[in-house]
Every structure is written in C-alpha cells, then in structure tokens.
CSV table of C-alpha atoms in Angstrom, one decimal:
chain,number,residue,atom,x,y,z
A,14,MET,CA,-16.6,72.6,-17.4
A,15,THR,CA,-13.7,74.1,-19.3
A,16,TYR,CA,-11.3,71.7,-21.0
A,17,ASP,CA,-7.7,72.3,-21.8
A,18,PHE,CA,-8.3,71.0,-25.3
A,19,VAL,CA,-11.3,70.0,-27.5
A,20,VAL,CA,-10.3,67.5,-30.2
A,21,ILE,CA,-12.7,67.3,-33.1
A,22,GLY,CA,-13.0,63.9,-34.8
A,23,ALA,CA,-12.3,60.5,-33.2
A,24,GLY,CA,-10.5,58.8,-36.1
A,25,ILE,CA,-7.0,57.5,-35.5
A,26,SER,CA,-5.5,61.0,-35.7
A,27,GLY,CA,-7.9,62.5,-33.2
A,28,LEU,CA,-7.6,59.6,-30.9
A,29,THR,CA,-3.8,59.7,-30.9
A,30,THR,CA,-3.8,63.4,-30.3
A,31,ALA,CA,-6.3,63.1,-27.4
A,32,LEU,CA,-4.3,60.3,-25.7
A,33,ILE,CA,-1.0,62.2,-25.9
A,34,LEU,CA,-2.5,65.4,-24.5
A,35,ALA,CA,-4.2,63.5,-21.7
A,36,ARG,CA,-0.9,61.6,-20.9
A,37,HIS,CA,0.6,65.1,-20.3
A,38,GLY,CA,-2.1,66.1,-17.9
A,39,ARG,CA,-4.4,68.0,-20.2
A,40,SER,CA,-8.1,67.7,-19.7
A,41,VAL,CA,-9.5,66.7,-23.1
A,42,ALA,CA,-13.0,66.5,-24.7
A,43,LEU,CA,-13.3,64.4,-27.9
A,44,VAL,CA,-16.2,65.2,-30.3
A,45,GLU,CA,-17.3,62.6,-32.9
A,46,LYS,CA,-20.3,62.8,-35.1
A,47,ALA,CA,-20.6,59.0,-35.5
A,48,PRO,CA,-22.2,56.9,-32.8
A,49,GLU,CA,-18.9,55.3,-31.8
A,50,ILE,CA,-15.3,56.4,-31.9
A,51,ALA,CA,-13.1,55.2,-34.8
A,52,PRO,CA,-15.9,54.4,-37.2
A,53,LEU,CA,-13.6,53.9,-40.2
A,54,LEU,CA,-11.2,51.8,-38.2
A,55,ARG,CA,-13.9,49.5,-36.9
A,56,GLY,CA,-15.2,48.4,-40.2
A,57,PHE,CA,-18.7,46.8,-40.4
A,58,SER,CA,-20.4,43.4,-40.1
A,59,ARG,CA,-22.8,41.8,-42.5
A,60,SER,CA,-24.1,38.3,-43.0
A,61,GLY,CA,-22.0,37.0,-40.2
A,62,ALA,CA,-18.7,38.4,-41.6
A,63,HIS,CA,-16.7,41.4,-40.5
A,64,PHE,CA,-15.3,43.6,-43.2
A,65,GLU,CA,-12.3,45.9,-42.7
A,66,THR,CA,-12.6,49.4,-44.1
A,67,GLY,CA,-9.8,51.3,-42.4
A,68,PHE,CA,-7.1,48.8,-41.7
A,69,HIS,CA,-5.8,45.8,-43.7
A,70,TYR,CA,-2.1,45.6,-42.9
A,71,ALA,CA,0.7,47.8,-41.7
A,72,GLY,CA,4.4,48.3,-41.8
A,73,GLY,CA,6.3,49.4,-38.7
A,74,LEU,CA,4.8,46.8,-36.3
A,75,ASP,CA,7.9,44.7,-35.9
A,76,GLU,CA,9.6,44.6,-32.5
A,77,GLU,CA,11.5,47.9,-33.0
A,78,GLY,CA,9.1,49.4,-35.6
A,79,ILE,CA,7.9,53.0,-35.1
A,80,LEU,CA,4.2,51.9,-34.9
A,81,THR,CA,5.1,49.5,-32.1
A,82,ARG,CA,6.8,52.3,-30.3
A,83,PHE,CA,3.7,54.5,-30.8
A,84,PHE,CA,1.6,51.7,-29.4
A,85,ARG,CA,3.9,51.4,-26.4
A,86,TYR,CA,3.8,55.1,-25.8
A,87,LEU,CA,0.0,55.2,-25.8
A,88,GLU,CA,0.1,52.1,-23.5
A,89,ILE,CA,-1.9,49.9,-25.8
A,90,ALA,CA,0.9,47.6,-27.0
A,91,ASP,CA,0.1,44.8,-24.5
A,92,GLU,CA,-3.5,44.6,-25.6
A,93,VAL,CA,-2.8,44.6,-29.4
A,94,GLU,CA,-1.8,41.2,-30.8
A,95,THR,CA,0.0,41.6,-34.1
A,96,THR,CA,0.2,38.8,-36.6
A,97,PRO,CA,3.1,38.7,-39.1
A,98,PHE,CA,2.3,38.4,-42.8
A,99,SER,CA,4.1,35.7,-44.8
A,100,GLY,CA,7.8,36.2,-44.8
A,101,SER,CA,8.1,34.9,-48.4
A,102,CYS,CA,5.1,36.7,-49.8
A,103,PHE,CA,3.4,39.5,-47.9
A,104,ASP,CA,2.1,41.0,-51.2
A,105,ARG,CA,1.5,39.0,-54.4
A,106,LEU,CA,1.3,40.7,-57.8
A,107,ARG,CA,-0.5,38.6,-60.5
A,108,TYR,CA,-0.1,39.6,-64.1
A,109,PRO,CA,-2.6,38.8,-66.9
A,110,GLY,CA,-1.8,35.3,-67.9
A,111,GLY,CA,-1.0,34.1,-64.4
A,112,ASP,CA,2.7,35.0,-63.9
A,113,GLU,CA,3.4,36.4,-60.4
A,114,PHE,CA,5.9,38.3,-58.4
A,115,HIS,CA,6.0,37.8,-54.6
A,116,PHE,CA,7.2,40.5,-52.3
A,117,PRO,CA,9.1,39.0,-49.4
A,118,VAL,CA,9.7,40.6,-46.0
A,119,GLY,CA,13.1,42.3,-45.5
A,120,TYR,CA,15.2,44.4,-47.6
A,121,ASP,CA,17.8,41.7,-48.3
A,122,ALA,CA,15.1,39.2,-49.3
A,123,LEU,CA,13.4,41.8,-51.5
A,124,ASN,CA,16.6,42.7,-53.2
A,125,ALA,CA,17.3,39.1,-53.9
A,126,ALA,CA,13.8,38.5,-55.3
A,127,LEU,CA,13.9,41.6,-57.5
A,128,CYS,CA,17.4,40.7,-58.8
A,129,GLU,CA,16.3,37.2,-59.7
A,130,ALA,CA,13.4,38.6,-61.7
A,131,PHE,CA,15.4,41.4,-63.3
A,132,PRO,CA,19.1,40.2,-63.2
A,133,ALA,CA,20.3,42.8,-65.7
A,134,ALA,CA,19.2,45.5,-63.4
A,135,ALA,CA,20.7,44.1,-60.2
A,136,GLY,CA,22.9,47.2,-59.5
A,137,GLU,CA,20.0,49.5,-60.1
A,138,ILE,CA,17.7,47.6,-57.8
A,139,THR,CA,20.2,47.6,-54.9
A,140,ALA,CA,20.8,51.4,-55.4
A,141,TYR,CA,17.0,52.0,-55.4
A,142,LEU,CA,16.4,50.1,-52.2
A,143,ASP,CA,19.3,52.0,-50.6
A,144,LEU,CA,17.5,55.2,-51.6
A,145,VAL,CA,14.3,54.0,-50.0
A,146,GLN,CA,16.0,53.2,-46.7
A,147,SER,CA,17.9,56.5,-46.7
A,148,ALA,CA,14.7,58.5,-47.3
A,149,CYS,CA,13.0,56.7,-44.3
A,150,SER,CA,16.0,57.6,-42.1
A,151,THR,CA,15.8,61.3,-42.8
A,152,LEU,CA,12.2,61.8,-41.6
A,153,PRO,CA,11.7,62.8,-37.9
A,154,TYR,CA,9.5,60.4,-35.9
A,155,LEU,CA,10.2,57.6,-38.4
A,156,ASN,CA,13.8,58.0,-37.3
A,157,LEU,CA,13.7,59.4,-33.8
A,158,ASP,CA,17.3,60.5,-34.1
A,159,ALA,CA,16.8,62.5,-37.3
A,160,ASP,CA,17.2,66.3,-37.2
A,161,PHE,CA,14.1,68.4,-37.8
A,162,GLY,CA,16.3,71.0,-39.6
A,163,ALA,CA,15.2,74.4,-40.7
A,164,LEU,CA,12.3,73.1,-42.8
A,165,GLY,CA,10.6,71.1,-40.2
A,166,PRO,CA,9.5,67.5,-40.4
A,167,PHE,CA,8.4,67.5,-44.1
A,168,GLY,CA,10.9,69.7,-45.8
A,169,ALA,CA,12.0,66.6,-47.8
A,170,LEU,CA,8.6,66.1,-49.3
A,171,GLN,CA,9.0,68.5,-52.2
A,172,GLY,CA,10.5,66.6,-55.1
A,173,PRO,CA,11.7,64.6,-56.8
A,174,THR,CA,8.7,62.5,-57.6
A,175,LEU,CA,8.7,58.8,-57.5
A,176,ALA,CA,8.5,58.6,-61.3
A,177,GLU,CA,11.6,60.9,-61.6
A,178,VAL,CA,13.6,58.6,-59.3
A,179,LEU,CA,12.5,55.5,-61.2
A,180,THR,CA,13.1,57.0,-64.6
A,181,ARG,CA,16.6,58.1,-63.6
A,182,GLY,CA,17.6,54.9,-61.8
A,183,ILE,CA,15.7,51.9,-63.2
A,184,SER,CA,16.0,50.9,-66.8
A,185,PRO,CA,13.4,48.1,-67.4
A,186,PRO,CA,9.9,49.7,-67.7
A,187,ALA,CA,8.4,46.5,-66.2
A,188,LEU,CA,10.5,46.9,-63.1
A,189,ARG,CA,9.5,50.6,-62.8
A,190,ARG,CA,5.9,49.6,-62.9
A,191,LEU,CA,6.5,46.9,-60.3
A,192,LEU,CA,8.2,49.3,-57.9
A,193,ALA,CA,5.4,51.8,-58.3
A,194,LEU,CA,2.8,49.2,-57.4
A,195,HIS,CA,2.4,50.4,-53.8
A,196,THR,CA,1.3,53.9,-54.8
A,197,LEU,CA,-2.1,52.4,-53.9
A,198,LEU,CA,-1.0,52.6,-50.2
A,199,HIS,CA,-1.1,56.4,-50.4
A,200,GLY,CA,-3.3,57.0,-53.5
A,201,VAL,CA,-1.1,59.5,-55.4
A,202,PRO,CA,0.3,58.6,-58.9
A,203,ALA,CA,4.1,58.0,-59.3
A,204,ALA,CA,4.3,61.2,-61.4
A,205,GLU,CA,3.0,63.3,-58.6
A,206,VAL,CA,4.0,61.8,-55.2
A,207,PRO,CA,7.2,63.0,-53.6
A,208,PHE,CA,9.7,60.1,-53.6
A,209,ALA,CA,10.4,60.7,-49.9
A,210,LEU,CA,6.7,60.3,-49.0
A,211,HIS,CA,6.4,57.1,-51.0
A,212,ALA,CA,9.5,55.7,-49.5
A,213,SER,CA,8.4,56.5,-46.0
A,214,VAL,CA,5.2,54.5,-46.6
A,215,VAL,CA,6.4,51.6,-48.6
A,216,GLY,CA,9.8,51.3,-46.9
A,217,LEU,CA,8.2,50.2,-43.6
A,218,TYR,CA,6.3,47.4,-45.4
A,219,TYR,CA,9.5,46.3,-47.0
A,220,ARG,CA,11.0,45.9,-43.5
A,221,SER,CA,8.0,44.1,-42.0
A,222,ALA,CA,4.3,43.6,-42.7
A,223,HIS,CA,1.7,42.7,-40.0
A,224,GLY,CA,-1.9,42.5,-39.3
A,225,ILE,CA,-3.8,42.8,-36.0
A,226,ARG,CA,-5.7,39.9,-34.6
A,227,GLY,CA,-9.3,41.1,-34.6
A,228,GLY,CA,-8.4,43.7,-37.1
A,229,GLY,CA,-9.2,47.4,-36.9
A,230,LYS,CA,-12.3,46.7,-34.7
A,231,GLN,CA,-10.0,45.2,-31.9
A,232,LEU,CA,-7.6,48.2,-32.2
A,233,ALA,CA,-10.6,50.6,-31.8
A,234,GLU,CA,-11.8,48.8,-28.7
A,235,VAL,CA,-8.3,48.9,-27.1
A,236,LEU,CA,-8.1,52.7,-27.8
A,237,ALA,CA,-11.6,53.2,-26.3
A,238,ARG,CA,-10.5,51.5,-23.1
A,239,GLN,CA,-7.4,53.8,-23.0
A,240,LEU,CA,-9.6,56.9,-23.5
A,241,ALA,CA,-11.6,55.8,-20.5
A,242,ALA,CA,-8.5,55.1,-18.4
A,243,ARG,CA,-7.2,58.6,-19.2
A,244,GLY,CA,-10.4,60.3,-18.2
A,245,ILE,CA,-11.1,61.8,-21.6
A,246,SER,CA,-14.7,63.1,-22.1
A,247,ILE,CA,-16.2,61.6,-25.2
A,248,PHE,CA,-19.1,63.2,-27.1
A,249,CYS,CA,-20.2,60.7,-29.8
A,250,GLY,CA,-23.2,61.4,-32.0
A,251,SER,CA,-22.3,65.1,-31.7
A,252,ARG,CA,-21.2,67.2,-34.7
A,253,ALA,CA,-19.0,70.2,-34.3
A,254,LEU,CA,-20.6,73.2,-35.9
A,255,ALA,CA,-18.4,76.1,-35.3
A,256,LEU,CA,-15.5,77.5,-33.2
A,257,GLN,CA,-16.8,80.3,-31.0
A,258,TRP,CA,-14.6,83.3,-30.1
A,259,ASP,CA,-14.9,85.9,-27.3
A,260,ALA,CA,-15.0,89.6,-27.7
A,261,ALA,CA,-11.2,89.8,-27.5
A,262,GLY,CA,-10.8,87.3,-30.4
A,263,ALA,CA,-9.7,84.4,-28.2
A,264,LEU,CA,-11.1,80.9,-28.7
A,265,GLU,CA,-14.0,80.3,-26.3
A,266,GLY,CA,-15.0,76.8,-27.3
A,267,VAL,CA,-16.6,74.5,-29.8
A,268,LEU,CA,-20.3,74.7,-30.6
A,269,THR,CA,-22.0,71.4,-31.4
A,270,ASP,CA,-25.3,70.4,-33.0
A,271,ARG,CA,-26.6,69.5,-29.5
A,272,HIS,CA,-26.4,73.3,-28.8
A,273,ASP,CA,-23.6,72.7,-26.4
A,274,LEU,CA,-20.6,74.9,-26.1
A,275,LEU,CA,-17.6,72.8,-25.1
A,276,ARG,CA,-15.5,75.5,-23.5
A,277,SER,CA,-11.8,75.5,-24.2
A,278,ARG,CA,-9.0,77.9,-25.2
A,279,ASN,CA,-7.5,75.2,-27.4
A,280,CYS,CA,-8.9,73.1,-30.2
A,281,VAL,CA,-7.4,70.4,-32.5
A,282,SER,CA,-9.3,69.6,-35.7
A,283,SER,CA,-8.8,66.3,-37.4
A,284,LEU,CA,-11.5,67.1,-40.1
A,285,HIS,CA,-10.8,67.4,-43.8
A,286,PRO,CA,-9.3,70.9,-44.4
A,287,ARG,CA,-12.4,72.0,-46.3
A,288,SER,CA,-14.6,71.0,-43.3
A,289,PHE,CA,-12.2,72.9,-41.0
A,290,LEU,CA,-12.9,76.1,-43.1
A,291,ASP,CA,-16.6,75.7,-42.4
A,292,LEU,CA,-15.8,75.5,-38.7
A,293,VAL,CA,-13.8,78.7,-38.4
A,294,GLY,CA,-15.9,80.9,-40.7
A,295,ALA,CA,-15.0,83.2,-43.5
A,296,ALA,CA,-13.5,86.0,-41.6
A,297,ALA,CA,-11.1,84.0,-39.3
A,298,LEU,CA,-8.5,83.1,-41.9
A,299,ARG,CA,-6.6,85.0,-44.5
A,300,PRO,CA,-8.0,84.6,-48.1
A,301,ALA,CA,-4.7,83.2,-49.4
A,302,TYR,CA,-4.8,80.4,-46.7
A,303,ARG,CA,-8.4,79.6,-47.4
A,304,LYS,CA,-7.7,79.4,-51.1
A,305,ARG,CA,-4.8,77.1,-50.5
A,306,LEU,CA,-6.9,74.7,-48.4
A,307,LEU,CA,-9.8,74.8,-50.9
A,308,GLY,CA,-7.3,73.9,-53.7
A,309,LEU,CA,-5.8,70.8,-52.0
A,310,ALA,CA,-6.2,67.8,-54.3
A,311,GLU,CA,-7.3,64.5,-52.9
A,312,THR,CA,-6.0,61.0,-53.4
A,313,CYS,CA,-7.5,58.6,-55.9
A,314,SER,CA,-11.0,57.4,-55.0
A,315,GLY,CA,-12.1,53.8,-55.5
A,316,TYR,CA,-14.7,51.1,-56.0
A,317,LEU,CA,-14.8,48.7,-53.1
A,318,GLY,CA,-16.4,45.3,-53.1
A,319,PHE,CA,-17.1,43.4,-49.9
A,320,PHE,CA,-17.4,39.7,-50.5
A,321,THR,CA,-17.8,36.5,-48.6
A,322,ALA,CA,-16.4,33.2,-49.9
A,323,ARG,CA,-18.0,29.8,-49.4
A,324,ARG,CA,-14.6,28.2,-48.8
A,325,PRO,CA,-11.3,29.2,-47.1
A,326,VAL,CA,-9.1,31.5,-49.1
A,327,PRO,CA,-5.5,30.3,-48.4
A,328,LEU,CA,-4.2,32.8,-51.0
A,329,LEU,CA,-5.2,35.7,-48.7
A,330,ALA,CA,-3.9,34.2,-45.5
A,331,GLY,CA,-1.0,36.4,-44.4
A,332,SER,CA,-0.8,37.8,-47.9
A,333,ASN,CA,-2.5,40.3,-50.2
A,334,LEU,CA,-3.2,39.9,-53.9
A,335,TYR,CA,-2.8,42.6,-56.5
A,336,LEU,CA,-4.1,42.0,-60.0
A,337,ALA,CA,-1.9,44.0,-62.3
A,338,GLY,CA,-4.4,44.6,-65.1
A,339,LYS,CA,-3.2,46.2,-68.3
A,340,ALA,CA,-2.7,49.8,-67.0
A,341,GLU,CA,0.7,51.4,-67.7
A,342,GLY,CA,-0.2,54.9,-66.5
A,343,ASP,CA,-2.5,56.3,-63.8
A,344,ALA,CA,-4.7,53.4,-62.9
A,345,ARG,CA,-7.6,55.7,-62.0
A,346,SER,CA,-8.1,57.3,-65.4
A,347,PRO,CA,-11.9,57.7,-65.8
A,348,GLY,CA,-11.7,56.4,-69.4
A,349,MET,CA,-10.0,53.2,-68.4
A,350,PRO,CA,-12.1,50.0,-68.1
A,351,MET,CA,-12.2,48.5,-64.6
A,352,GLU,CA,-10.9,45.3,-66.2
A,353,ASP,CA,-7.6,47.0,-67.1
A,354,ARG,CA,-7.0,48.7,-63.7
A,355,LEU,CA,-5.0,47.6,-60.7
A,356,LEU,CA,-7.2,45.6,-58.3
A,357,TYR,CA,-6.3,44.9,-54.7
A,358,LEU,CA,-7.7,42.0,-52.6
A,359,ALA,CA,-7.3,41.5,-48.9
A,360,GLY,CA,-8.7,38.9,-46.6
A,361,GLY,CA,-10.8,39.6,-43.5
A,362,ALA,CA,-12.0,38.1,-40.3
A,363,THR,CA,-15.4,36.6,-39.3
A,364,ASP,CA,-17.2,37.9,-36.3
A,365,ASP,CA,-16.8,34.7,-34.2
A,366,GLY,CA,-14.1,32.9,-36.2
A,367,SER,CA,-16.6,30.4,-37.6
A,368,GLY,CA,-18.7,32.3,-40.1
A,369,PRO,CA,-18.2,32.9,-43.8
A,370,HIS,CA,-14.8,34.0,-45.1
A,371,ALA,CA,-14.6,37.7,-45.8
A,372,LEU,CA,-12.5,39.6,-48.4
A,373,VAL,CA,-12.3,43.2,-49.6
A,374,ALA,CA,-11.5,44.3,-53.2
A,375,ILE,CA,-10.4,47.8,-54.0
A,376,CYS,CA,-10.1,49.3,-57.5
A,377,PRO,CA,-8.7,52.8,-58.0
A,378,ALA,CA,-11.2,55.3,-59.4
A,379,ASP,CA,-11.7,59.0,-60.1
A,380,VAL,CA,-14.6,60.8,-58.5
A,381,ALA,CA,-15.4,62.2,-62.0
A,382,GLU,CA,-16.8,58.7,-62.8
A,383,THR,CA,-19.8,59.4,-60.6
A,384,SER,CA,-20.1,63.1,-61.3
A,385,ALA,CA,-23.5,62.7,-63.0
A,386,TRP,CA,-24.9,62.0,-59.5
A,387,ALA,CA,-22.7,64.3,-57.5
A,388,ASP,CA,-25.7,66.4,-56.3
A,389,SER,CA,-27.6,63.4,-55.0
A,390,ARG,CA,-27.6,62.5,-51.3
A,391,HIS,CA,-26.8,59.2,-49.6
A,392,GLY,CA,-30.1,57.3,-49.2
A,393,GLY,CA,-31.7,59.1,-52.0
A,394,ARG,CA,-29.6,58.3,-55.0
A,395,PRO,CA,-31.5,57.9,-58.4
A,396,GLY,CA,-32.1,54.6,-60.1
A,397,ALA,CA,-29.5,55.3,-62.7
A,398,TYR,CA,-26.8,55.5,-60.1
A,399,ARG,CA,-28.0,52.4,-58.3
A,400,GLN,CA,-27.9,50.5,-61.7
A,401,PHE,CA,-24.4,51.9,-62.4
A,402,LYS,CA,-23.1,50.8,-59.0
A,403,ALA,CA,-24.6,47.3,-59.4
A,404,GLU,CA,-23.0,47.0,-62.8
A,405,MET,CA,-19.5,48.0,-61.5
A,406,MET,CA,-19.8,45.5,-58.6
A,407,ALA,CA,-20.8,42.8,-61.1
A,408,ARG,CA,-17.8,43.6,-63.3
A,409,MET,CA,-15.5,43.5,-60.3
A,410,GLN,CA,-16.8,40.1,-59.2
A,411,ALA,CA,-16.5,38.7,-62.8
A,412,ARG,CA,-13.0,39.9,-63.1
A,413,ILE,CA,-11.9,38.4,-59.8
A,414,GLU,CA,-13.4,35.1,-60.6
A,415,GLU,CA,-11.8,35.1,-64.0
A,416,GLU,CA,-8.3,36.1,-62.9
A,417,VAL,CA,-8.3,34.3,-59.5
A,418,PRO,CA,-9.4,30.7,-60.3
A,419,GLU,CA,-9.1,30.0,-56.5
A,420,LEU,CA,-12.2,32.0,-56.0
A,421,GLN,CA,-14.2,31.0,-59.0
A,422,GLY,CA,-17.8,30.3,-58.1
A,423,ALA,CA,-17.2,31.0,-54.4
A,424,LEU,CA,-18.0,34.7,-54.0
A,425,THR,CA,-21.1,36.5,-52.8
A,426,LEU,CA,-21.3,40.3,-52.8
A,427,ARG,CA,-22.4,41.6,-49.5
A,428,ALA,CA,-21.8,45.4,-50.0
A,429,GLY,CA,-20.3,47.8,-52.4
A,430,ALA,CA,-18.9,51.3,-52.5
A,431,THR,CA,-18.3,54.0,-55.1
A,432,PRO,CA,-16.6,57.4,-54.9
A,433,LEU,CA,-19.9,58.8,-53.7
A,434,THR,CA,-20.1,56.2,-51.0
A,435,LEU,CA,-16.6,57.2,-49.8
A,436,ARG,CA,-17.6,60.9,-50.0
A,437,HIS,CA,-20.5,60.3,-47.6
A,438,TYR,CA,-18.9,58.0,-45.1
A,439,LEU,CA,-15.3,59.4,-45.0
A,440,GLY,CA,-16.2,63.1,-45.1
A,441,HIS,CA,-13.9,63.6,-48.0
A,442,PRO,CA,-15.5,66.1,-50.5
A,443,GLY,CA,-13.5,64.5,-53.4
A,444,GLY,CA,-14.3,60.9,-52.4
A,445,GLY,CA,-10.6,60.2,-51.9
A,446,LEU,CA,-9.6,56.9,-50.3
A,447,TYR,CA,-7.2,58.8,-48.0
A,448,GLY,CA,-8.5,62.4,-48.2
A,449,VAL,CA,-6.0,65.1,-49.2
A,450,GLY,CA,-3.0,63.7,-51.0
A,451,HIS,CA,0.6,64.7,-50.8
A,452,ARG,CA,2.0,66.0,-54.1
A,453,VAL,CA,5.1,67.7,-55.3
A,454,GLY,CA,4.2,71.4,-55.6
A,455,GLN,CA,1.3,71.2,-53.2
A,456,TYR,CA,1.9,72.6,-49.8
A,457,ASN,CA,-0.3,70.7,-47.3
A,458,PRO,CA,-1.3,72.4,-44.1
A,459,GLN,CA,0.9,72.1,-41.0
A,460,ALA,CA,-0.3,71.4,-37.5
A,461,ALA,CA,-0.1,75.0,-36.2
A,462,THR,CA,-2.4,77.6,-37.7
A,463,ARG,CA,-2.3,81.3,-37.3
A,464,LEU,CA,-5.4,81.2,-35.1
A,465,PRO,CA,-4.2,81.2,-31.4
A,466,GLY,CA,-4.9,77.8,-29.8
A,467,VAL,CA,-6.2,76.2,-33.0
A,468,PHE,CA,-4.3,73.2,-34.4
A,469,LEU,CA,-4.8,70.7,-37.2
A,470,THR,CA,-4.1,67.0,-37.3
A,471,GLY,CA,-4.9,64.2,-39.7
A,472,GLN,CA,-3.6,62.6,-42.9
A,473,ALA,CA,-3.5,65.9,-44.8
A,474,THR,CA,-0.8,67.1,-42.4
A,475,ALA,CA,1.4,64.0,-42.4
A,476,ALA,CA,0.7,60.8,-44.4
A,477,PRO,CA,-2.1,58.3,-45.1
A,478,GLY,CA,-3.1,55.1,-43.3
A,479,LEU,CA,-2.8,53.9,-39.7
A,480,LEU,CA,0.8,55.0,-39.5
A,481,GLY,CA,0.2,58.4,-41.1
A,482,GLY,CA,-2.8,59.1,-38.9
A,483,MET,CA,-0.9,58.3,-35.7
A,484,LEU,CA,2.1,60.2,-37.0
A,485,SER,CA,0.0,63.3,-37.5
A,486,GLY,CA,-1.1,63.1,-33.9
A,487,PHE,CA,2.5,63.0,-32.7
A,488,LEU,CA,3.4,65.9,-35.0
A,489,THR,CA,0.5,68.0,-33.7
A,490,CYS,CA,1.3,67.3,-30.1
A,491,GLY,CA,5.0,68.0,-30.8
A,492,GLU,CA,3.9,71.5,-31.8
A,493,ILE,CA,2.1,71.9,-28.6
A,494,LEU,CA,4.4,70.1,-26.1
A,495,GLY,CA,7.8,70.4,-28.0
A,496,HIS,CA,9.1,68.0,-30.6
A,497,ASP,CA,12.3,67.2,-28.8
A,498,ARG,CA,10.5,66.4,-25.6
A,499,LEU,CA,7.9,64.2,-27.3
A,500,ARG,CA,10.4,62.3,-29.5
A,501,MET,CA,12.6,61.6,-26.5
A,502,GLU,CA,9.6,60.1,-24.7
A,503,VAL,CA,8.8,57.9,-27.7
A,504,LYS,CA,12.4,56.9,-28.0
A,505,ARG,CA,12.4,55.6,-24.4
A,506,CYS,CA,9.6,53.2,-25.4
A,507,ALA,CA,12.1,50.9,-27.2
A,508,HIS,CA,11.1,47.9,-25.0
C-alpha cells in the first residue's frame, strides 16, 4: 500500500498531525518505536500508583480556550473530562521560612494578588500583565483572528527576552523573580527566552488552569480511539531508520527496522531535529542547515522523583507547589546545590482511585551534571552513577520533607530520573525536559523543509508542553493544507 503521508513519532505532535491529515481525507501511516502510542503522555504505574510524566496541568482548557478548540476539532472533546484547578491558588510558591504566594486564576484576580503583595509596584504589575495578554493575542492559532504577517507565525519570537522586559518594567527584584517562576513550563532561562514565547505559555495558565480526569493516560486512550476511527495505520514497536528516495530524487517512503518500506511521497517527522538528520542522510540537506540543526540548544534537564504518600495530600489537590529555594539566577547551574534550586511538586492519580497517593517532584538540572557517565547506556550504568542517582533522590526527598511539613514522614520513593534517564526515554540528546528550547538569537526549524514532501513537527518548531505539541501539529498541517483554511475550520469549533 502507498500512503499519502507517513508520520514518524506518535507523541502528541505526531498524533495531532496524523489526525488532522486523516480528517482531510489523507491516508496516513503512523510509526512509533515504543510499544504503544503516546508513551510520554501515558506515564507509568508502579506499586499501585500512576505517575504522570508528560502531562500535569494545562492552560487553554477553559470553555473558549484554544486547547478546548483543538480538542473539538480533533473530535475528542466529549471524551476528555477536564477538572479546574483551584481558582484561588492554582500554583503556590513557598519561600524558605514558609511564606507563600498564591497564583489565582484570572488576570484580574492575579493582578489584585500581585498588587496586594507589592503595592508600590501596582502600576508596573498592571502594565506587565497587559503586555502578556497582548503578546498572546498577536500569535496565530492562539488568536485565530491574528494576521500571520510577512514573518509567519513566529516572527514575534525574536526578542526582547523575558529578563529584558522585567528589568525595564518591574522595579522590585523579588517581583521580577516571582514573575519569572513559570520559566520551568518551557525550560529556558528568563535571560534567553523570548518574552512573546514565555507570554504565550504562561498567559494561558493565568487565564485558566485545568487537569484531565485520568491524566495523560486517559487522553492517550481517547486519541488512540480517534486514530482507529479515522482509519490510520499504526506501526508501534517499529523504528524509522531512513527516508528512501527514488532515482529522480523524490521521496519513495520510510524504511523501518522491521525491514519494511512504508511507501509514501510525503513524510512528517516529529523526532528531535538531530534524529531527523540521521533519517535523511548526510547528502540530502545543505551543510548550513545541518549545522544549524546540530547547534540547537535544548531546554534545561532535570531530576525527577516519583513518590507515593501514605496519606492524602490536600496541598496538591487542584494546585501545584513550587519551592523557591535560594536561587536568584539560572536555577539549573551545575554548581548550585539541589537544596537551593527551584523544586516543583504535582499530585497524581492512583490506578483505581483507591491506591497510594502519587506525587511527582521536578528539579531543574544541567546535563553536564551527569557528563561523567554520558557514554554509558541505559541498563548498563556503572555503580558510581547508580550511587549518584540514589544520593540525589535522597536529597530531594529530605528537602521535600523539611520544607513541606505536610509530607514529613509520609513519602516513599518509587522511581527516579536524571538527565541521562531523560535522554534515554525522551530521545533528546541533551536530556532536555522539553527537547530543543526557544531562545532569542536561535532560529528553530520551521515545518516546511527544502526536501520535497518532507515536513517537521514537534516542540522544536512551536512551543513546549501539551499545547505546544498540538500547536506544532496544526502549524505543520497549515503548511500542507493552507493556514487560512485550517484556522477557519478551528474557529468554527467554538461550541
């Protein structure tokens, strides 16, 4: 069989792309090396608890939010039950000593809370939040009425940085640090991330914050059913090895490790850009483009602890907890003790609703911290690495129990991850939490390549997280089907 498109990678970007193309009558083959689709989104289960790895919460899931419209367009909205986070505290920042700031839902409520905490900066706060809303409204697909303009969908993502905007507009250093808290949602420091990108991510959380009942696993199951309904051919447990070309230089198909050639004149890769280079071969792309993709910097990496608690954790019900630490700069500096870094905690769900209470802790890190074992392979790491990992997990647990008395004596570590773990499971060579980051001065790849019939999708082309992954799928399909046409179709999904 010859397919209209082969989509490589069944993460959220690849799934979104495949469903849009199938909706438009294209025959699609979906190739995924993992045993099931959406492995990151699904999370994993251990000791009766289910742990989230790819989804914790999202903005844009309110009634008129852009993620809700994407769900409607893909015809999954009726099967996805969203759960609103606390209106008075969707995110809680706890400082050393116990003082807290609560982020409420809604721009007006957030403005009031910030002005109460920093009354002398009230005018600056209002102006800053106006800038965030304005930046969100200029980006196509986030605003379905916005003009693409001459520079395309991401012309606004080159400067100024978040740090520059905060330095110019916000006087109190403590307030600048508070407003930069959510850089963890995209993994790029305030001094490097374009303000427009940061605003497009955090601005949706300021407007609304939701979870999904059943978490990422439930969303993955809903997407799987929609793939079947659309007649998409799924090849799980199959790794794409290379793109194959005919004698005339046209794409012939995708060769997999099962020695199958999936025939197609069109291919969409959702792989990390470096992995994409391996697919196409050295001669297919110009040296300058290859060099650019090889030079793309990743987001911060991290240490992740997956814990169960022996009692309920009301603190994490409809809310997340950030421990501020003592860091005033880049919280992933290799020389900074874990105890001083930012630490994020999110609740989870049990497999059947009656098991132990799950929570996930994420601490920013630099892949350089595990460079001594960079040449080792998963499953064969040396004893020194295993000892290092155990020590980092023990320090993480000790810090949580010290700074969160509500959890003291209640935690059991079930699994842990380091930058090398992320490198293995996520397929990100630099171990980044979100893969390739978006930085001022760095030109990330666009959906269309110079190779006829070959397109890219994924977080590197758009933004991180569930929204960024889905957005990249729409951007890629907009290149194929026409942006005006696709945006108009999404716009019709208002209700």
